[in-house]
Amino acid sequence: MPEPKTPAVLIAGTGSSAGKTTVSLGLMAALSKKYKIQPFKVGPDFIDPGHHTAICGRASRNLDSYIMDEKGVLETFARASQGADFCIIEGVMGLFDGLDDTEVASSAHVAKILDVPVVLVVNVYGVSRSAAAVIKGFTEFDRVNIQGIILNNAGSKRHTELIRNSLRSAGINIPIIGALPRSKEISIPSRHLGLHTAGENKLDIRLLSDFIEKHVDIEAVKTIAGNFKAQDITLSEPDEISSTRIGIAWDSAFCFYYQDSFDDLRRLGADLTFFSPVSDELPQVDGIYLGGGYPELHVRELEASRTRDDIKKAADDGMPIYGECGALLYLNESLSTDRTYRMAGILGASSRMTDKLQALSYTEAQVVSDSPIARKGKIVRGHEFHYSVTECDRDARWVYRLRRGKGINSGMDGLIEHNTMASYMHTHPASVSFAEFLRLCSRYKSF
């Protein structure tokens, strides 16, 4: 007998401030009381998935049709949804907002790839009949299966009824399944790279759950999710298994990772050991992976930690080390914030923080020299988002030539020294697997 398909729904918004994060987190909190909820996030964001994971107790996965392509979206969804009772997908920006003027990387594109029903969150502050015009436009713009409407910032029951009547008069038969009043209690603090992380900000999950249960028809959401019929796909398996131990930098300084990266490493045979460059000793490992995060907020502790010297020694010894964004700042010679701090000193460059956003873009890179993550000639997709500037030595060795994006300098990204490489670009295993990294780690282990 075929395995039953997991019900799923995508929560989208008419824009970035429509309220989809509040609705998504609230639904996850409410449904998690009785069910196993598998959360997802459209786009490359690292922070929202952390909140999803904290609420649901299951690691949230990203679904990005630019970086992962359609096959990667389908595979990630199929793998992660196994064993869940419901899947809730939080959208990104407005429903149709994607790469440039295309649908690629939009919530709508992911909804069409998965053929999943959509609940549209509409900010109705200061409007009534005009909301019907907005909703009508969203329902007719493209073939997305919108099956429910949730109003955010509804002023009163009469306000909601005016909008409901306006929808009926306009011939829109999609039901309003929720109307959220304005609430100052439901908020998450933010900083320069987005919301505070789940580890820093303790959401009042009960408050969030109660708020959504009071103002949203949860049974209607479950019915909509039950209309989803997942596609049958064949999941790919690795050709080669590498028995290695990989150290993962994991603390408040380095916390931006895709769960799919950990899954890819484990499928390829790696044993993962998590450690803090701020407070732990470097464990006995065959390679190191440092993600992005907020090293600039912990720069004093990073400078003072002996782990900085241990990582430098490991790099000099030839250990494969791969880093992204915040890791680049750490693996360089120095990082300047209120003053200049010594960092690991592996890569011939220095970085400084600025008050201005330096890069926010999807990226596409050609690998121009063999590296710990990929061999020369491969095309890698990812994204960049940072407030720092990095200045390199004249003899800097580059890994990436960007076809799209800014990189470190003049469209070049990815510095390499010994078997250590770091870039501003964040990647995803659907674009570039960790197979090459583990191959180098296995070789290092055998020496």
PDB file of C-alpha atoms in Angstrom, residues 191-393:
ATOM      1  CA  ARG A 191      19.084  43.797  13.676  1.00  0.00           C
ATOM      2  CA  HIS A 192      21.133  44.428  10.534  1.00  0.00           C
ATOM      3  CA  LEU A 193      20.880  40.872   9.120  1.00  0.00           C
ATOM      4  CA  GLY A 194      17.228  40.383  10.029  1.00  0.00           C
ATOM      5  CA  LEU A 195      15.270  39.123  13.026  1.00  0.00           C
ATOM      6  CA  HIS A 196      17.023  38.019  16.187  1.00  0.00           C
ATOM      7  CA  THR A 197      17.849  34.319  16.048  1.00  0.00           C
ATOM      8  CA  ALA A 198      15.795  31.682  17.847  1.00  0.00           C
ATOM      9  CA  GLY A 199      18.594  31.209  20.388  1.00  0.00           C
ATOM     10  CA  GLU A 200      18.550  34.892  21.364  1.00  0.00           C
ATOM     11  CA  ASN A 201      14.845  35.591  21.321  1.00  0.00           C
ATOM     12  CA  LYS A 202      12.516  33.468  23.404  1.00  0.00           C
ATOM     13  CA  LEU A 203       9.167  33.665  21.670  1.00  0.00           C
ATOM     14  CA  ASP A 204       6.105  33.370  23.853  1.00  0.00           C
ATOM     15  CA  ILE A 205       4.823  30.336  21.989  1.00  0.00           C
ATOM     16  CA  ARG A 206       1.700  30.038  24.118  1.00  0.00           C
ATOM     17  CA  LEU A 207       0.782  33.667  23.429  1.00  0.00           C
ATOM     18  CA  LEU A 208       1.386  33.176  19.715  1.00  0.00           C
ATOM     19  CA  SER A 209      -0.602  29.951  19.631  1.00  0.00           C
ATOM     20  CA  ASP A 210      -3.531  31.417  21.578  1.00  0.00           C
ATOM     21  CA  PHE A 211      -3.586  34.474  19.296  1.00  0.00           C
ATOM     22  CA  ILE A 212      -3.848  32.370  16.136  1.00  0.00           C
ATOM     23  CA  GLU A 213      -6.307  29.850  17.598  1.00  0.00           C
ATOM     24  CA  LYS A 214      -8.587  32.711  18.642  1.00  0.00           C
ATOM     25  CA  HIS A 215      -8.584  34.503  15.300  1.00  0.00           C
ATOM     26  CA  VAL A 216      -7.982  31.809  12.649  1.00  0.00           C
ATOM     27  CA  ASP A 217     -10.156  28.825  11.714  1.00  0.00           C
ATOM     28  CA  ILE A 218      -7.614  26.081  12.362  1.00  0.00           C
ATOM     29  CA  GLU A 219      -9.932  23.387  11.005  1.00  0.00           C
ATOM     30  CA  ALA A 220     -10.190  25.296   7.719  1.00  0.00           C
ATOM     31  CA  VAL A 221      -6.377  25.420   7.517  1.00  0.00           C
ATOM     32  CA  LYS A 222      -6.231  21.651   8.093  1.00  0.00           C
ATOM     33  CA  THR A 223      -8.835  21.076   5.376  1.00  0.00           C
ATOM     34  CA  ILE A 224      -6.894  23.206   2.888  1.00  0.00           C
ATOM     35  CA  ALA A 225      -3.672  21.384   3.748  1.00  0.00           C
ATOM     36  CA  GLY A 226      -5.491  18.071   3.255  1.00  0.00           C
ATOM     37  CA  ASN A 227      -6.191  19.010  -0.369  1.00  0.00           C
ATOM     38  CA  PHE A 228      -2.474  18.671  -1.150  1.00  0.00           C
ATOM     39  CA  LYS A 229      -1.330  15.607  -3.093  1.00  0.00           C
ATOM     40  CA  ALA A 230       2.456  15.245  -3.142  1.00  0.00           C
ATOM     41  CA  GLN A 231       4.262  14.103  -6.253  1.00  0.00           C
ATOM     42  CA  ASP A 232       6.009  10.747  -6.383  1.00  0.00           C
ATOM     43  CA  ILE A 233       9.728  11.275  -7.000  1.00  0.00           C
ATOM     44  CA  THR A 234      12.843   9.126  -6.871  1.00  0.00           C
ATOM     45  CA  LEU A 235      15.317  10.391  -4.299  1.00  0.00           C
ATOM     46  CA  SER A 236      18.975  10.447  -5.353  1.00  0.00           C
ATOM     47  CA  GLU A 237      21.593   8.642  -3.282  1.00  0.00           C
ATOM     48  CA  PRO A 238      25.375   9.288  -3.088  1.00  0.00           C
ATOM     49  CA  ASP A 239      27.706   7.307  -5.353  1.00  0.00           C
ATOM     50  CA  GLU A 240      30.507   7.251  -2.780  1.00  0.00           C
ATOM     51  CA  ILE A 241      30.593   7.167   1.023  1.00  0.00           C
ATOM     52  CA  SER A 242      33.439   8.831   2.930  1.00  0.00           C
ATOM     53  CA  SER A 243      33.996   7.905   6.574  1.00  0.00           C
ATOM     54  CA  THR A 244      35.209  11.171   8.088  1.00  0.00           C
ATOM     55  CA  ARG A 245      34.650  13.334  11.158  1.00  0.00           C
ATOM     56  CA  ILE A 246      33.757  16.946  10.401  1.00  0.00           C
ATOM     57  CA  GLY A 247      33.844  19.764  12.941  1.00  0.00           C
ATOM     58  CA  ILE A 248      30.927  22.198  12.597  1.00  0.00           C
ATOM     59  CA  ALA A 249      31.355  25.640  14.181  1.00  0.00           C
ATOM     60  CA  TRP A 250      28.112  26.139  16.059  1.00  0.00           C
ATOM     61  CA  ASP A 251      27.390  28.964  18.500  1.00  0.00           C
ATOM     62  CA  SER A 252      25.941  32.472  18.511  1.00  0.00           C
ATOM     63  CA  ALA A 253      28.810  33.683  16.287  1.00  0.00           C
ATOM     64  CA  PHE A 254      28.389  30.941  13.655  1.00  0.00           C
ATOM     65  CA  CYS A 255      24.769  29.855  13.309  1.00  0.00           C
ATOM     66  CA  PHE A 256      23.750  30.296   9.658  1.00  0.00           C
ATOM     67  CA  TYR A 257      23.522  26.826   8.125  1.00  0.00           C
ATOM     68  CA  TYR A 258      21.084  24.923   5.966  1.00  0.00           C
ATOM     69  CA  GLN A 259      19.828  21.728   7.554  1.00  0.00           C
ATOM     70  CA  ASP A 260      20.215  20.194   4.089  1.00  0.00           C
ATOM     71  CA  SER A 261      23.975  20.757   4.388  1.00  0.00           C
ATOM     72  CA  PHE A 262      24.118  18.639   7.529  1.00  0.00           C
ATOM     73  CA  ASP A 263      21.917  16.024   5.866  1.00  0.00           C
ATOM     74  CA  ASP A 264      24.157  15.960   2.792  1.00  0.00           C
ATOM     75  CA  LEU A 265      27.283  15.531   4.897  1.00  0.00           C
ATOM     76  CA  ARG A 266      25.720  12.659   6.836  1.00  0.00           C
ATOM     77  CA  ARG A 267      24.396  10.926   3.700  1.00  0.00           C
ATOM     78  CA  LEU A 268      27.934  11.072   2.323  1.00  0.00           C
ATOM     79  CA  GLY A 269      29.233   9.288   5.426  1.00  0.00           C
ATOM     80  CA  ALA A 270      30.445  12.131   7.642  1.00  0.00           C
ATOM     81  CA  ASP A 271      30.184  12.081  11.414  1.00  0.00           C
ATOM     82  CA  LEU A 272      29.420  15.647  12.552  1.00  0.00           C
ATOM     83  CA  THR A 273      30.943  17.117  15.711  1.00  0.00           C
ATOM     84  CA  PHE A 274      29.661  20.534  16.781  1.00  0.00           C
ATOM     85  CA  PHE A 275      31.914  22.954  18.651  1.00  0.00           C
ATOM     86  CA  SER A 276      32.116  26.637  19.562  1.00  0.00           C
ATOM     87  CA  PRO A 277      35.092  28.681  18.291  1.00  0.00           C
ATOM     88  CA  VAL A 278      34.208  31.126  21.070  1.00  0.00           C
ATOM     89  CA  SER A 279      34.430  28.756  24.041  1.00  0.00           C
ATOM     90  CA  ASP A 280      35.416  25.194  23.043  1.00  0.00           C
ATOM     91  CA  GLU A 281      38.652  23.496  22.129  1.00  0.00           C
ATOM     92  CA  LEU A 282      38.963  22.299  18.543  1.00  0.00           C
ATOM     93  CA  PRO A 283      37.860  18.642  18.550  1.00  0.00           C
ATOM     94  CA  GLN A 284      39.718  15.823  16.803  1.00  0.00           C
ATOM     95  CA  VAL A 285      38.351  16.113  13.262  1.00  0.00           C
ATOM     96  CA  ASP A 286      39.342  15.555   9.631  1.00  0.00           C
ATOM     97  CA  GLY A 287      37.887  18.832   8.357  1.00  0.00           C
ATOM     98  CA  ILE A 288      36.073  21.978   9.505  1.00  0.00           C
ATOM     99  CA  TYR A 289      32.956  23.717   8.205  1.00  0.00           C
ATOM    100  CA  LEU A 290      32.265  27.258   9.445  1.00  0.00           C
ATOM    101  CA  GLY A 291      28.965  28.864   8.495  1.00  0.00           C
ATOM    102  CA  GLY A 292      27.830  32.456   8.543  1.00  0.00           C
ATOM    103  CA  GLY A 293      26.477  34.349  11.507  1.00  0.00           C
ATOM    104  CA  TYR A 294      27.545  37.259  13.691  1.00  0.00           C
ATOM    105  CA  PRO A 295      31.289  37.038  14.406  1.00  0.00           C
ATOM    106  CA  GLU A 296      31.329  40.846  14.626  1.00  0.00           C
ATOM    107  CA  LEU A 297      29.188  40.630  17.789  1.00  0.00           C
ATOM    108  CA  HIS A 298      31.642  38.233  19.458  1.00  0.00           C
ATOM    109  CA  VAL A 299      34.916  39.539  18.093  1.00  0.00           C
ATOM    110  CA  ARG A 300      36.578  40.027  21.510  1.00  0.00           C
ATOM    111  CA  GLU A 301      35.860  36.440  22.554  1.00  0.00           C
ATOM    112  CA  LEU A 302      36.965  35.083  19.188  1.00  0.00           C
ATOM    113  CA  GLU A 303      40.267  36.937  19.431  1.00  0.00           C
ATOM    114  CA  ALA A 304      40.873  35.680  22.969  1.00  0.00           C
ATOM    115  CA  SER A 305      39.953  32.044  22.304  1.00  0.00           C
ATOM    116  CA  ARG A 306      42.790  29.518  21.848  1.00  0.00           C
ATOM    117  CA  THR A 307      40.643  27.796  19.231  1.00  0.00           C
ATOM    118  CA  ARG A 308      41.638  30.563  16.819  1.00  0.00           C
ATOM    119  CA  ASP A 309      45.261  29.395  17.009  1.00  0.00           C
ATOM    120  CA  ASP A 310      44.243  25.727  16.834  1.00  0.00           C
ATOM    121  CA  ILE A 311      42.326  26.319  13.600  1.00  0.00           C
ATOM    122  CA  LYS A 312      45.293  28.220  12.160  1.00  0.00           C
ATOM    123  CA  LYS A 313      47.599  25.320  13.025  1.00  0.00           C
ATOM    124  CA  ALA A 314      45.170  22.828  11.449  1.00  0.00           C
ATOM    125  CA  ALA A 315      45.018  24.933   8.282  1.00  0.00           C
ATOM    126  CA  ASP A 316      48.825  25.137   8.088  1.00  0.00           C
ATOM    127  CA  ASP A 317      48.870  21.356   8.447  1.00  0.00           C
ATOM    128  CA  GLY A 318      46.642  21.031   5.370  1.00  0.00           C
ATOM    129  CA  MET A 319      43.303  20.216   6.992  1.00  0.00           C
ATOM    130  CA  PRO A 320      40.398  21.059   4.636  1.00  0.00           C
ATOM    131  CA  ILE A 321      38.435  24.030   5.989  1.00  0.00           C
ATOM    132  CA  TYR A 322      35.387  25.509   4.269  1.00  0.00           C
ATOM    133  CA  GLY A 323      33.688  28.741   5.356  1.00  0.00           C
ATOM    134  CA  GLU A 324      30.894  31.062   4.275  1.00  0.00           C
ATOM    135  CA  CYS A 325      30.307  34.788   4.888  1.00  0.00           C
ATOM    136  CA  GLY A 326      30.886  35.321   8.617  1.00  0.00           C
ATOM    137  CA  ALA A 327      33.489  32.562   8.476  1.00  0.00           C
ATOM    138  CA  LEU A 328      35.406  34.590   5.886  1.00  0.00           C
ATOM    139  CA  LEU A 329      35.763  37.424   8.416  1.00  0.00           C
ATOM    140  CA  TYR A 330      37.013  34.957  11.032  1.00  0.00           C
ATOM    141  CA  LEU A 331      39.504  33.144   8.792  1.00  0.00           C
ATOM    142  CA  ASN A 332      41.053  36.433   7.606  1.00  0.00           C
ATOM    143  CA  GLU A 333      43.914  38.276   9.328  1.00  0.00           C
ATOM    144  CA  SER A 334      41.746  40.782  11.196  1.00  0.00           C
ATOM    145  CA  LEU A 335      38.238  42.174  11.680  1.00  0.00           C
ATOM    146  CA  SER A 336      37.625  45.836  12.516  1.00  0.00           C
ATOM    147  CA  THR A 337      34.572  46.916  14.505  1.00  0.00           C
ATOM    148  CA  ASP A 338      35.128  49.401  17.348  1.00  0.00           C
ATOM    149  CA  ARG A 339      38.818  48.575  16.895  1.00  0.00           C
ATOM    150  CA  THR A 340      40.849  46.029  14.943  1.00  0.00           C
ATOM    151  CA  TYR A 341      40.867  42.472  16.298  1.00  0.00           C
ATOM    152  CA  ARG A 342      43.161  39.618  15.320  1.00  0.00           C
ATOM    153  CA  MET A 343      41.392  36.701  13.683  1.00  0.00           C
ATOM    154  CA  ALA A 344      42.627  33.261  12.579  1.00  0.00           C
ATOM    155  CA  GLY A 345      45.125  34.709  10.087  1.00  0.00           C
ATOM    156  CA  ILE A 346      44.796  31.949   7.499  1.00  0.00           C
ATOM    157  CA  LEU A 347      43.610  33.940   4.495  1.00  0.00           C
ATOM    158  CA  GLY A 348      45.535  36.963   3.225  1.00  0.00           C
ATOM    159  CA  ALA A 349      42.862  39.582   3.802  1.00  0.00           C
ATOM    160  CA  SER A 350      41.368  41.911   6.416  1.00  0.00           C
ATOM    161  CA  SER A 351      37.734  42.869   6.931  1.00  0.00           C
ATOM    162  CA  ARG A 352      35.881  45.756   8.525  1.00  0.00           C
ATOM    163  CA  MET A 353      32.239  46.266   9.411  1.00  0.00           C
ATOM    164  CA  THR A 354      30.286  49.160   7.899  1.00  0.00           C
ATOM    165  CA  ASP A 355      26.927  50.786   8.619  1.00  0.00           C
ATOM    166  CA  LYS A 356      25.879  50.286   5.008  1.00  0.00           C
ATOM    167  CA  LEU A 357      24.583  47.137   3.340  1.00  0.00           C
ATOM    168  CA  GLN A 358      27.363  45.998   1.003  1.00  0.00           C
ATOM    169  CA  ALA A 359      25.652  43.132  -0.810  1.00  0.00           C
ATOM    170  CA  LEU A 360      22.231  41.489  -0.940  1.00  0.00           C
ATOM    171  CA  SER A 361      21.799  39.297  -3.980  1.00  0.00           C
ATOM    172  CA  TYR A 362      21.483  35.870  -5.432  1.00  0.00           C
ATOM    173  CA  THR A 363      24.788  34.749  -6.895  1.00  0.00           C
ATOM    174  CA  GLU A 364      26.071  32.525  -9.657  1.00  0.00           C
ATOM    175  CA  ALA A 365      29.755  31.676  -9.816  1.00  0.00           C
ATOM    176  CA  GLN A 366      32.130  29.816 -12.065  1.00  0.00           C
ATOM    177  CA  VAL A 367      34.793  27.910 -10.140  1.00  0.00           C
ATOM    178  CA  VAL A 368      38.098  29.145 -11.601  1.00  0.00           C
ATOM    179  CA  SER A 369      40.435  27.036  -9.456  1.00  0.00           C
ATOM    180  CA  ASP A 370      40.125  23.741  -7.605  1.00  0.00           C
ATOM    181  CA  SER A 371      38.939  24.249  -4.040  1.00  0.00           C
ATOM    182  CA  PRO A 372      37.729  22.285  -1.024  1.00  0.00           C
ATOM    183  CA  ILE A 373      34.101  22.648  -2.201  1.00  0.00           C
ATOM    184  CA  ALA A 374      34.298  22.199  -5.987  1.00  0.00           C
ATOM    185  CA  ARG A 375      36.650  21.630  -8.878  1.00  0.00           C
ATOM    186  CA  LYS A 376      37.497  24.100 -11.615  1.00  0.00           C
ATOM    187  CA  GLY A 377      34.756  24.623 -14.191  1.00  0.00           C
ATOM    188  CA  LYS A 378      31.723  23.934 -12.011  1.00  0.00           C
ATOM    189  CA  ILE A 379      28.897  26.482 -11.823  1.00  0.00           C
ATOM    190  CA  VAL A 380      27.674  27.199  -8.291  1.00  0.00           C
ATOM    191  CA  ARG A 381      24.610  29.143  -7.220  1.00  0.00           C
ATOM    192  CA  GLY A 382      24.037  30.795  -3.862  1.00  0.00           C
ATOM    193  CA  HIS A 383      23.394  34.167  -2.231  1.00  0.00           C
ATOM    194  CA  GLU A 384      25.265  36.948  -0.411  1.00  0.00           C
ATOM    195  CA  PHE A 385      24.133  39.296   2.363  1.00  0.00           C
ATOM    196  CA  HIS A 386      26.656  41.286   4.398  1.00  0.00           C
ATOM    197  CA  TYR A 387      27.608  44.663   5.862  1.00  0.00           C
ATOM    198  CA  SER A 388      31.359  44.145   5.758  1.00  0.00           C
ATOM    199  CA  VAL A 389      34.153  45.048   3.355  1.00  0.00           C
ATOM    200  CA  THR A 390      37.146  42.750   2.799  1.00  0.00           C
ATOM    201  CA  GLU A 391      40.482  43.950   1.436  1.00  0.00           C
ATOM    202  CA  CYS A 392      42.865  41.297   0.090  1.00  0.00           C
ATOM    203  CA  ASP A 393      46.601  40.957  -0.352  1.00  0.00           C
TER     204      ASP A 393
END
